[in-house]
Coordinates of C-alpha atoms in Angstrom, one line a residue:
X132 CA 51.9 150.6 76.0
X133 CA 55.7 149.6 76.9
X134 CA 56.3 146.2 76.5
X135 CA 55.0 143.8 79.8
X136 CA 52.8 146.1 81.0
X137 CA 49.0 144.6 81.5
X138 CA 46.4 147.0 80.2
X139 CA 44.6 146.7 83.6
X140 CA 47.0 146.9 86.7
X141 CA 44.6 146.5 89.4
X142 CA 43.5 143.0 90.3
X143 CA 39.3 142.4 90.7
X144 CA 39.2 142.0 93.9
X145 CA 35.6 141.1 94.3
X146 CA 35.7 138.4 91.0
X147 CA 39.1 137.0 93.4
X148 CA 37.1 136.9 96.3
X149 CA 33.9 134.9 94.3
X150 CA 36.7 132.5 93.3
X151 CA 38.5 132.0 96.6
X152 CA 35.4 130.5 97.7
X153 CA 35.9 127.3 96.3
X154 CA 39.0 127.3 98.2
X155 CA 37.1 128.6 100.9
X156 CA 35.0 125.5 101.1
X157 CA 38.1 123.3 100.6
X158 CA 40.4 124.2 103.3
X159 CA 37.1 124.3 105.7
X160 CA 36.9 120.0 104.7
X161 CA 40.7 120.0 105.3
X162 CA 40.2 120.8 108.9
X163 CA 37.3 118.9 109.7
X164 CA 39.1 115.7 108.1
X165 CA 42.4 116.0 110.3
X166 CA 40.1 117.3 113.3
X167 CA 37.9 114.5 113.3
X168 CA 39.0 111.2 111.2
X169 CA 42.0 110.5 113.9
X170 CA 39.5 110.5 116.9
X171 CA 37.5 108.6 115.1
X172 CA 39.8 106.0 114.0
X173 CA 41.4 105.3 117.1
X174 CA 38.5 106.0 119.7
X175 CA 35.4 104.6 117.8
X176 CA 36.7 101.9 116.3
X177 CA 40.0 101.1 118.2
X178 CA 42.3 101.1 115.5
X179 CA 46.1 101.3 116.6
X180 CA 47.7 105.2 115.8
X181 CA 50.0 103.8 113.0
X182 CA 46.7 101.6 111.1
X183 CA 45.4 105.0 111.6
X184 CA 48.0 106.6 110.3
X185 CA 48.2 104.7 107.3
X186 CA 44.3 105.8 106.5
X187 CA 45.1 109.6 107.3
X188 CA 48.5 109.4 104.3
X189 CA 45.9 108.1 101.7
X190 CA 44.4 111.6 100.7
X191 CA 48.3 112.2 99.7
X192 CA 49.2 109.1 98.1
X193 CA 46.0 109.3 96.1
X194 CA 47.0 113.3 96.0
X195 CA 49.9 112.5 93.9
X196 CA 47.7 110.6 91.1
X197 CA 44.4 112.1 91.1
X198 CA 45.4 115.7 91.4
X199 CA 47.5 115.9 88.3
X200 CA 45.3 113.5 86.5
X201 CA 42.4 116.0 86.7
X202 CA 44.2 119.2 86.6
X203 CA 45.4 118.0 83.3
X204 CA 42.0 116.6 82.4
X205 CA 40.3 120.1 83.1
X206 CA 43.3 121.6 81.0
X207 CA 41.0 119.6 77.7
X208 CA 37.6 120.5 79.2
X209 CA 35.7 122.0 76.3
X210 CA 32.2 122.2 78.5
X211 CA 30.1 125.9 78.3
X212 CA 30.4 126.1 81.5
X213 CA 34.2 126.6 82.0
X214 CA 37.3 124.5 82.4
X215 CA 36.8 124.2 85.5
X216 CA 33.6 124.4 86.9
X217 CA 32.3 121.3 85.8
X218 CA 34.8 119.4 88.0
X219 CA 34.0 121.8 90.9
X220 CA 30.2 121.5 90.8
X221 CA 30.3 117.2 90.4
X222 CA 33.6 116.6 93.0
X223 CA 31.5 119.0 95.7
X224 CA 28.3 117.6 94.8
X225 CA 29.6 114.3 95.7
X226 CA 32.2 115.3 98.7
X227 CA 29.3 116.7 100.2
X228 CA 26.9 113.4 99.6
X229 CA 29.8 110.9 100.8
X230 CA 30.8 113.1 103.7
X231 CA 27.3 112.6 105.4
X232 CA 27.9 108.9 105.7
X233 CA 30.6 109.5 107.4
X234 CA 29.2 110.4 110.9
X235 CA 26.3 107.8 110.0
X236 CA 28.6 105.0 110.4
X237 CA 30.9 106.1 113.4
X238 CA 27.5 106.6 115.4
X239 CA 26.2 103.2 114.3
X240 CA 29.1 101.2 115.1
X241 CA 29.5 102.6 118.4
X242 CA 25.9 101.7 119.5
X243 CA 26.1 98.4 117.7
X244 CA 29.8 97.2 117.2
X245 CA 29.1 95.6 114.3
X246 CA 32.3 94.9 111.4
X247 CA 30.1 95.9 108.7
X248 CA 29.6 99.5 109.7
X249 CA 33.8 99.9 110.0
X250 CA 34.6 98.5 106.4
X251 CA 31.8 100.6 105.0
X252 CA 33.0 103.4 106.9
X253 CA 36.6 102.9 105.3
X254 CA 35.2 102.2 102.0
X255 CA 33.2 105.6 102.1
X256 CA 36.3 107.5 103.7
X257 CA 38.2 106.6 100.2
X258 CA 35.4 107.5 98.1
X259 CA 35.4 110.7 99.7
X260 CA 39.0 111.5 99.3
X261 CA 38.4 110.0 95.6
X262 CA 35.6 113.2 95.6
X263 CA 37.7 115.9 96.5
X264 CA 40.6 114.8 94.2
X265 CA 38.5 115.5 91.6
X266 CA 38.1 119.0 92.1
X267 CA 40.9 120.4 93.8
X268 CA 43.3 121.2 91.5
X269 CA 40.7 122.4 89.3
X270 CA 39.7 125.0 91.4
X271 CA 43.1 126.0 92.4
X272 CA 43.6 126.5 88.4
X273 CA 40.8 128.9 88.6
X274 CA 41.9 131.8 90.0
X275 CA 45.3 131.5 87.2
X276 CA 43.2 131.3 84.4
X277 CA 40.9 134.6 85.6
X278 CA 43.7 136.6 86.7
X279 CA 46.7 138.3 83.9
X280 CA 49.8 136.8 84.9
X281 CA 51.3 140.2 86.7
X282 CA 48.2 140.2 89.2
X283 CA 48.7 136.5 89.9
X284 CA 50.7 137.0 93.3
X285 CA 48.2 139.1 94.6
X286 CA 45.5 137.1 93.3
X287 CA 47.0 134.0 94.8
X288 CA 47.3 135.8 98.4
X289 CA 43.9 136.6 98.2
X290 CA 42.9 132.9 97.4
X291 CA 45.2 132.1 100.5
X292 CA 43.2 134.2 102.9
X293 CA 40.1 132.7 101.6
X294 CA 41.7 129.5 102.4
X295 CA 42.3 130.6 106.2
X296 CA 39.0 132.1 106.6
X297 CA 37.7 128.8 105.7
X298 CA 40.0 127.3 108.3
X299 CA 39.0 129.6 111.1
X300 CA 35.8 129.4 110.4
X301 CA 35.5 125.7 110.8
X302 CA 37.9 126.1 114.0
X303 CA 35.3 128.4 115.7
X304 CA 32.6 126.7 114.8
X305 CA 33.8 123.5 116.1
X306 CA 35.2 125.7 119.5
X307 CA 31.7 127.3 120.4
X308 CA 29.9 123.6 119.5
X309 CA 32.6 121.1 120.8
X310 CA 34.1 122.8 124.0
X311 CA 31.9 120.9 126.1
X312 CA 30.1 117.1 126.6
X313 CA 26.5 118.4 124.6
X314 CA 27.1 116.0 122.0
X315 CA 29.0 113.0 124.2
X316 CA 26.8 110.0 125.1
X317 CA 27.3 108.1 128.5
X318 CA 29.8 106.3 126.4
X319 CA 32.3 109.0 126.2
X320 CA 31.5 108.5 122.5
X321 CA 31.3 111.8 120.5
X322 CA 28.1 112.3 118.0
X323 CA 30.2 114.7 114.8
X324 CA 26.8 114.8 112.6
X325 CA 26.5 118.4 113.5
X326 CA 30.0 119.2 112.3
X327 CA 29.6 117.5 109.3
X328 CA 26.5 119.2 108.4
X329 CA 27.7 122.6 108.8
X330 CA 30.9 122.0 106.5
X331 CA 28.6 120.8 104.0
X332 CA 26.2 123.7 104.3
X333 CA 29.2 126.0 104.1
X334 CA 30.7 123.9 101.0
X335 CA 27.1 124.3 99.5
X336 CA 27.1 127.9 100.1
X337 CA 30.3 128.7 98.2
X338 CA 29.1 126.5 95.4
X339 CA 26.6 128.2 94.8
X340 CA 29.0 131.7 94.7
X341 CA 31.3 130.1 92.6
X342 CA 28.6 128.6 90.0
X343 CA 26.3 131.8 89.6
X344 CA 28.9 134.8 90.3
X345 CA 32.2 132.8 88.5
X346 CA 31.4 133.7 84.5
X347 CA 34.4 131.5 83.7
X348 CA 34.6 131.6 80.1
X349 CA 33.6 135.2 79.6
X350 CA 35.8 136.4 81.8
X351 CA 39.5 133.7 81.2
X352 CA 39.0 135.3 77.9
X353 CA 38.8 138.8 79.4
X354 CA 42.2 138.0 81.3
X355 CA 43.7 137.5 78.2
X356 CA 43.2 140.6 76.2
X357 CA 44.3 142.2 79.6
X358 CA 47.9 140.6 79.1
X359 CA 50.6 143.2 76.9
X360 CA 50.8 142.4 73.1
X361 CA 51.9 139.1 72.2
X362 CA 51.6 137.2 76.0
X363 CA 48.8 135.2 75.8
X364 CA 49.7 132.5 78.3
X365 CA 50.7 128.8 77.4
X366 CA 50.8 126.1 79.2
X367 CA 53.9 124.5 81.1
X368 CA 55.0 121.3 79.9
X369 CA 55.2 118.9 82.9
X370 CA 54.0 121.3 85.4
X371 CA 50.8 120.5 87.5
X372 CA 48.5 122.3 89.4
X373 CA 48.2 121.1 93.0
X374 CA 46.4 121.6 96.6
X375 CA 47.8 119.8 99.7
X376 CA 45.8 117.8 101.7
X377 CA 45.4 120.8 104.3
X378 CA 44.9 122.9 101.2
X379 CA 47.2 125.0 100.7
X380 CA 47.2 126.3 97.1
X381 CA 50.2 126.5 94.4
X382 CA 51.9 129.9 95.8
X383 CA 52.2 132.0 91.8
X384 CA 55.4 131.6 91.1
X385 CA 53.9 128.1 89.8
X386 CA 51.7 128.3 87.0
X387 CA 50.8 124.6 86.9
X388 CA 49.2 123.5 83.3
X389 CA 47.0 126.1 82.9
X390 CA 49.2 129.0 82.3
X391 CA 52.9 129.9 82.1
X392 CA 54.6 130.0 85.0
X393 CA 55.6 133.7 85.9
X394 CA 58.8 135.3 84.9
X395 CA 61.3 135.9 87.4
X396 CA 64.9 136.7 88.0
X397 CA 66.8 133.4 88.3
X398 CA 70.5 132.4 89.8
X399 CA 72.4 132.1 86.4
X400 CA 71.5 128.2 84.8
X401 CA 73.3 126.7 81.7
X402 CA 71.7 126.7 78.8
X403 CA 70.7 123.0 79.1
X404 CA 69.0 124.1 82.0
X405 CA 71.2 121.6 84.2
X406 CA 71.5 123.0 87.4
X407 CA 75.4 123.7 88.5
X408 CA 77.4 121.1 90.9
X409 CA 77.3 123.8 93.8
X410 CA 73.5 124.8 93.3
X411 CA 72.2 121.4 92.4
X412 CA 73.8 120.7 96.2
X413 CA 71.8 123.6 97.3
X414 CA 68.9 122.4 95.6
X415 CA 68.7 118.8 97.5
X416 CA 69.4 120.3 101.0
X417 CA 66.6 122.5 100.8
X418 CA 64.2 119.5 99.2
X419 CA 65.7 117.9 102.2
X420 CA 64.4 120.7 104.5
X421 CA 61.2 121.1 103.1
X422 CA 60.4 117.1 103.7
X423 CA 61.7 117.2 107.0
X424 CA 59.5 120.4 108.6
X425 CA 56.8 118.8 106.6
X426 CA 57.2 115.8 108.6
X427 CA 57.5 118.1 111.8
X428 CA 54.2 120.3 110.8
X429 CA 52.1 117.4 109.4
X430 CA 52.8 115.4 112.2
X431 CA 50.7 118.0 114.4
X432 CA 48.1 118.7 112.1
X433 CA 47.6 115.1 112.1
X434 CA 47.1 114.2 115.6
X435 CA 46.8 116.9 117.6
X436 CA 43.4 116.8 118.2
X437 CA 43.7 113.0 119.7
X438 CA 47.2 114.2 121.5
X439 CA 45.1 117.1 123.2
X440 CA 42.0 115.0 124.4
X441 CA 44.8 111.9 125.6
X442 CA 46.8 113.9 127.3
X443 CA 45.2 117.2 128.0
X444 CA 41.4 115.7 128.9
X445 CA 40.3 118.6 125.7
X446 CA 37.5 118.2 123.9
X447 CA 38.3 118.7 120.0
X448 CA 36.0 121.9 120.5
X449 CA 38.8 123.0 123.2
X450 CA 41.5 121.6 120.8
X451 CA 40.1 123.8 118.1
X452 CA 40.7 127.1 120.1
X453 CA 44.4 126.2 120.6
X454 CA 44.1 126.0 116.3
X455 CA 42.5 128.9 115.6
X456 CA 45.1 130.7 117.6
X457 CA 47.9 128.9 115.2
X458 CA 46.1 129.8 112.3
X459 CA 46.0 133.5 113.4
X460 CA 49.0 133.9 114.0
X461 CA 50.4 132.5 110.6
X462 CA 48.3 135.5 108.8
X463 CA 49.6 137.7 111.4
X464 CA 53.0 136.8 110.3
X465 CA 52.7 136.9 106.8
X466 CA 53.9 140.5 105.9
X467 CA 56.3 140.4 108.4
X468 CA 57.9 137.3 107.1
X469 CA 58.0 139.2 103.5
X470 CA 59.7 142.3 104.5
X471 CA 62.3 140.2 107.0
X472 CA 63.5 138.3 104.4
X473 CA 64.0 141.5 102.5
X474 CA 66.2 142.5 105.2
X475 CA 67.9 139.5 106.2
X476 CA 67.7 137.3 103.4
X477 CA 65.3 134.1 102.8
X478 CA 67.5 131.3 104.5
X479 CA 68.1 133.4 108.0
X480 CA 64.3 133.9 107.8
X481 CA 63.9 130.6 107.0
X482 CA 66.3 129.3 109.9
X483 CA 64.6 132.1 112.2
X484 CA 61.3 130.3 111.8
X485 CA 62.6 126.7 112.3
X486 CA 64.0 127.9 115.8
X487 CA 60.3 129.2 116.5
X488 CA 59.3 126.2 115.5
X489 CA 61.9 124.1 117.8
X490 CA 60.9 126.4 120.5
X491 CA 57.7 126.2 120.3
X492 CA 57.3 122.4 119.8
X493 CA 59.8 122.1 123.2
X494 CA 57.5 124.3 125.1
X495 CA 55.2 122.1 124.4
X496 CA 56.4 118.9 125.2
X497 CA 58.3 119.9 128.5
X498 CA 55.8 121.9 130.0
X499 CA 53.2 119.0 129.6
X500 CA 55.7 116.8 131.1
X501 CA 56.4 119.1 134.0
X502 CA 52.4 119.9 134.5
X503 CA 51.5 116.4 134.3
X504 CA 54.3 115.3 137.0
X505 CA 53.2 118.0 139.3
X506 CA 49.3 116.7 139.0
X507 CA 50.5 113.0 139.5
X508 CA 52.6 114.0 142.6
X509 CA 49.4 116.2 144.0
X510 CA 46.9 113.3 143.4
X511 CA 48.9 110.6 144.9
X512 CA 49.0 112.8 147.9
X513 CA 45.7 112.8 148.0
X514 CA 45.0 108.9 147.6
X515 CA 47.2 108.0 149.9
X516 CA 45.6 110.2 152.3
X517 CA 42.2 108.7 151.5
X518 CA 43.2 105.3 151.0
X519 CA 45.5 104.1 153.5
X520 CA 44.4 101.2 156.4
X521 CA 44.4 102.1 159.6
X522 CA 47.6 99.3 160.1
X523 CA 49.4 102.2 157.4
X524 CA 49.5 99.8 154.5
X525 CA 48.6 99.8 151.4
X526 CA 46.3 96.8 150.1
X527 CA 46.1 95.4 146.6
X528 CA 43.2 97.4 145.3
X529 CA 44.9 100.6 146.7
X530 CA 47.9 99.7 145.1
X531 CA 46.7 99.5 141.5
X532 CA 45.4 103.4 141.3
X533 CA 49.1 104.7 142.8
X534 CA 51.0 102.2 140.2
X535 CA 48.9 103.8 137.3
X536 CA 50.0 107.3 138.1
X537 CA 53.2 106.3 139.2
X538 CA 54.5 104.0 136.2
X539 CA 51.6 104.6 134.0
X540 CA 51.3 106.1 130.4
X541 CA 49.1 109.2 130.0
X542 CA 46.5 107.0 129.2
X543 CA 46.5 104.3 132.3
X544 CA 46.9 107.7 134.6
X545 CA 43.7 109.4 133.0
X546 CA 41.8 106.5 134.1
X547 CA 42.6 107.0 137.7
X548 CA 42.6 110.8 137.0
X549 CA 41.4 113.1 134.8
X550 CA 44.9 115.3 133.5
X551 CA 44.7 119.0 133.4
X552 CA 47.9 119.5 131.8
X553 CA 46.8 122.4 130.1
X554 CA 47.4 125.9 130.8
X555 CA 46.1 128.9 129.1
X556 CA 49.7 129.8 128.5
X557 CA 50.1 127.3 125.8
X558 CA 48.0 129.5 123.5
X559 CA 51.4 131.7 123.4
X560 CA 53.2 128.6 122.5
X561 CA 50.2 128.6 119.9
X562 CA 50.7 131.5 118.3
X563 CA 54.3 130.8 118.0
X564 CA 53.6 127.6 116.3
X565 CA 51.7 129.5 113.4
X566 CA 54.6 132.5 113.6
X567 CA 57.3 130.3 112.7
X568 CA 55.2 128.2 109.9
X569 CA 54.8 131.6 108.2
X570 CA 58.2 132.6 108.3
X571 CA 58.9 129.6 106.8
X572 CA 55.8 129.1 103.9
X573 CA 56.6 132.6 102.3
X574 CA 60.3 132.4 101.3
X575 CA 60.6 128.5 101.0
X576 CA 59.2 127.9 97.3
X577 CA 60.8 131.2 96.1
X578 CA 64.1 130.0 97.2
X579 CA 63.5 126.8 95.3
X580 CA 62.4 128.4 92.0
X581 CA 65.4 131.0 91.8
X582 CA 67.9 127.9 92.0
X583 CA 66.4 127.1 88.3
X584 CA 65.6 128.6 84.9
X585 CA 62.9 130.5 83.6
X586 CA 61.4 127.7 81.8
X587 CA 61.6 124.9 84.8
X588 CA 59.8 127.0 87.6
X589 CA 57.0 124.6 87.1
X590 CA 59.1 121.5 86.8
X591 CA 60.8 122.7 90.5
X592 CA 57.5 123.8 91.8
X593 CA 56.5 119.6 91.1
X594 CA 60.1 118.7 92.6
X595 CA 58.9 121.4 95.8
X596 CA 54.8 119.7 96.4
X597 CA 56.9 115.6 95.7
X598 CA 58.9 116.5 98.8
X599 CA 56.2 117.9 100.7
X600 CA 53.9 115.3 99.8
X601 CA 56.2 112.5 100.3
X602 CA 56.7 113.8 103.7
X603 CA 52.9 113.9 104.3
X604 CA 52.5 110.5 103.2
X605 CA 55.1 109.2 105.5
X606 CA 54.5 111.0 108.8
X607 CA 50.8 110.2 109.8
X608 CA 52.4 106.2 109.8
X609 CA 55.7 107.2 111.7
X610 CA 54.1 109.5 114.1
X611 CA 51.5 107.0 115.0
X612 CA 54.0 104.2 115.4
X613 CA 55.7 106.9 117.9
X614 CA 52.6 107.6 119.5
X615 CA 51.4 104.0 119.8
X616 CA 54.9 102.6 121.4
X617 CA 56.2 105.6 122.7
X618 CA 53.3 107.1 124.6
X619 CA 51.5 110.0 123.4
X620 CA 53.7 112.8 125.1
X621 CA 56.2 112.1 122.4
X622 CA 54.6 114.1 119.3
X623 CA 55.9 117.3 119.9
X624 CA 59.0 116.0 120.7
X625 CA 59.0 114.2 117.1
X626 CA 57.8 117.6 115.5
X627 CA 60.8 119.6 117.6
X628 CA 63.4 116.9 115.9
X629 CA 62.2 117.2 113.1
X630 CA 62.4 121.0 113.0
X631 CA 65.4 120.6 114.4
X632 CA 67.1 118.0 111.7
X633 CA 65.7 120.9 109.0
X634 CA 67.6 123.8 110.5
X635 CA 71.3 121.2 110.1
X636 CA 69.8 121.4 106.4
X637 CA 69.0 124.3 105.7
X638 CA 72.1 125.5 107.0
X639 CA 73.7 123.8 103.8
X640 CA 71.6 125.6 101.6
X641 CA 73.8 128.3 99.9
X642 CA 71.7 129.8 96.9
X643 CA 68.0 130.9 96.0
X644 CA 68.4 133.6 98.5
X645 CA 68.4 136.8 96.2
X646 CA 66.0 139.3 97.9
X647 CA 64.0 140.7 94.8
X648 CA 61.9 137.5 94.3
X649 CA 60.6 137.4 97.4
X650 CA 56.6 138.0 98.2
X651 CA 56.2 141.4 99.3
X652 CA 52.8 142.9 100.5
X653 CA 49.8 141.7 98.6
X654 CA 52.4 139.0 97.4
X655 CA 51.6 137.4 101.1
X656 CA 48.9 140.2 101.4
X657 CA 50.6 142.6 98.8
X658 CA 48.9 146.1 98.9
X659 CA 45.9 146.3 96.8

């Protein structure tokens, strides 16, 4: 056998599949959570968008403890079971326990108003986050420890695609449930027991697959002796495995403590591994870039769902179709975005994607403003047909309807009229959305990684997720504040700046973009 080839090339694709289920199961709670929490928060119990905002960054600031505390701590796990499992079957056993209060509490405080039911709501909402930072990078870890380190990148788009699947899953669920007022009381208040119920269920479900088809021990040991000669893996020091709070997995060029990270072709380093003047510059535009679409992307996943039923009279079920349609088109794109950046290099792709993203987010915001003008010009028409005296004056109580509409935010005009800003158009503006993101999320970490090392890829994988995750933690609160003082039409305005404040940065970015480290088929989907 020549030296660094596995014994074994082809990846077990149905033992990948069994594992990705757990991720499955994750990224399904991820989409319920930043569906449902916002409309909750603000509609239930009349919290302002930037108190809410401050709730929805807690999964990340608690992220940034929690998630390398228990990767590490299911690094020393010693239990027959697995390394991993245990954490798995206790953080879902509880997630799925704690996330059944939830709807409990939204629907008793709306009938009865009462304080009590809000704090324990709040204090259950953190005890769930608490649950499902005790298992996530655990079972991100999984699929590393089960798979030889050459297989990784296509064990990791596999795990990513499970991920989706969950996503889309919830989303059409949540579309064929939700589109209509079956589950709205005479309240306008919106009963999500049902959701809640079949996220559990599905979480349940792909325990169970992971617990009785996953032989973790058995086979981590098997993916050992699969590895060439000598290349048993060892851990990273300082690297750590991690899941965002939409989550989306550690992409394989990060190994995070349970293996080493995988060896690529790197930019040229010193031998103290301190990075060049000229590349270190590199290195913080593109950290830079990655906080500031973060803050852009986030921003949307965030509050979308209230944007579309403030301003587009949606239901979340209706708001979920417009998802489902992003989340397609980001697999759609995947491959695509691979072999482009072969062609063109990572930072045009990159930059490419960020103009998509622009676009897109533009789209959005000035055909909303256009539609909505258009509706307020047609109903005032029509009220002052209806309303006008017979002397051709207006009196007080006519007035107030025709000031709404006139000088009102989306808010005060939906309670004269219900807005139909929404055109089935949008879904193209949809599908762009998800386009862009993927030209984007394929080439950005590899671009960071080649600016280092060998032996830091997991240390710049942490300095990659502390960006992201610091822009997650601060753009729930900003966007809210926006939203709050600004009026809701503003959010994908504040993603397009955003987006476009990342391409100015990325346009400083001069190294990491070598061709032959980027994810090729199976590597997004990388042929089996």
């Amino acid at each position: 056998m020549e030296n660094g080839e596995i014994k074994n090339e082809k990846l077990n694709l149905p033992q990948t599949i069994k594992i990705g289920f757990a991720f499955l199961a994750i990224s399904a709670f991820w989409q319920l959570y930043n569906g449902v929490i916002p409309p909750i928060l603000t509609n239930t119990f009349g919290m302002s968008e930037t108190s809410s905002g401050v709730i929805m960054a807690m999964d990340n600031i608690l992220a940034l403890i929690m998630l390398p505390l228990f990767g590490t701590l299911s690094d020393r796990c010693k239990s027959p079971m697995g390394r991993r499992k245990p954490f798995i079957l206790v953080g879902t056993i509880a997630a799925v326990a704690l996330m059944q209060i939830i709807p409990l509490m939204d629907n008793q405080y709306a009938a009865t108003g009462l304080v009590g039911f809000k704090v324990a709501f709040i204090v259950v909402l953190m005890l769930l986050l608490i649950a499902m930072g005790t298992y996530r990078s655990p079972a991100v870890a999984l699929m590393p420890d089960m798979t030889p380190k050459p297989l990784r990148s296509k064990g990791n788009a596999i795990i990513n695609l499970m991920g989706a699947l969950g996503a889309i899953i919830y989303l059409i669920v949540t579309a064929l449930l939700y589109s209509g007022k079956l589950f709205m009381d005479e309240k306008g208040h919106v009963d999500y027991t049902l959701l809640f119920v079949i996220v559990a269920l599905l979480m349940i479900g792909a325990l169970l697959v992971v617990m009785l088809t996953v032989k973790e021990p058995t086979q981590a040991e098997e993916a050992v002796t699969m590895m060439p000669d000598g290349a048993a893996p060892e851990p990273v020091e300082g690297a750590v495995v991690e899941a965002m709070s939409d989550g989306t997995p550690v992409p394989s060029t990060s190994s995070g403590t349970v293996a080493e990270a995988q060896a690529e072709p790197v930019e040229a380093a010193p031998a103290k591994h301190k990075l060049p003047k000229d590349v270190r510059k590199s290195f913080l535009f593109i950290l830079a870039s990655i906080a500031l679409w973060f803050m852009s992307y986030n921003a949307i996943d965030t509050w979308y769902t209230n944007y579309a039923g403030r301003v587009w009279g949606m239901t979340i079920g209706s708001a979920s179709a417009c998802l489902t349609v992003t989340t397609v088109g980001m697999i759609i794109a995947f491959i695509p975005a691979a072999h482009i950046a072969v062609k063109i290099g990572r930072k045009k792709t990159i930059i490419v994607g960020l103009i998509l993203e622009v676009v897109s987010t533009l789209s959005a915001f000035i055909f909303t403003l256009v539609a909505d003008s258009l509706q307020r010009k047609a109903y005032l028409a029509q009220i002052t047909q209806n309303t006008l005296g017979e002397d051709g004056i207006f009196g007080v109580a006519e007035m107030e309807p025709v000031t709404s509409i006139l000088f009102g935010t989306y808010e005060e005009a939906n309670a004269v009229y219900v807005s139909n800003a929404f055109h089935p158009a949008m879904f193209a503006v949809f599908a762009l959305l998800g386009i862009g993101w993927a030209l984007i999320n394929v080439n950005s970490l590899p671009m960071v990684v080649d600016m280092c090392a060998d032996s830091d890829v997991g240390k710049y994988t942490g300095y990659y997720y502390t960006a992201s995750m610091a822009a997650q933690i601060v753009t729930p609160v900003l966007a809210g504040w926006c939203l709050r003082h600004l009026g809701y039409f503003s959010l994908f305005l504040y993603a397009a700046l955003f987006m476009g404040a990342a391409i100015v940065t990325m346009w400083f970015v001069r190294h990491g973009d070598t061709a032959h480290n980027t994810p090729k088929g199976l590597e997004v989907f990388e042929e089996m």
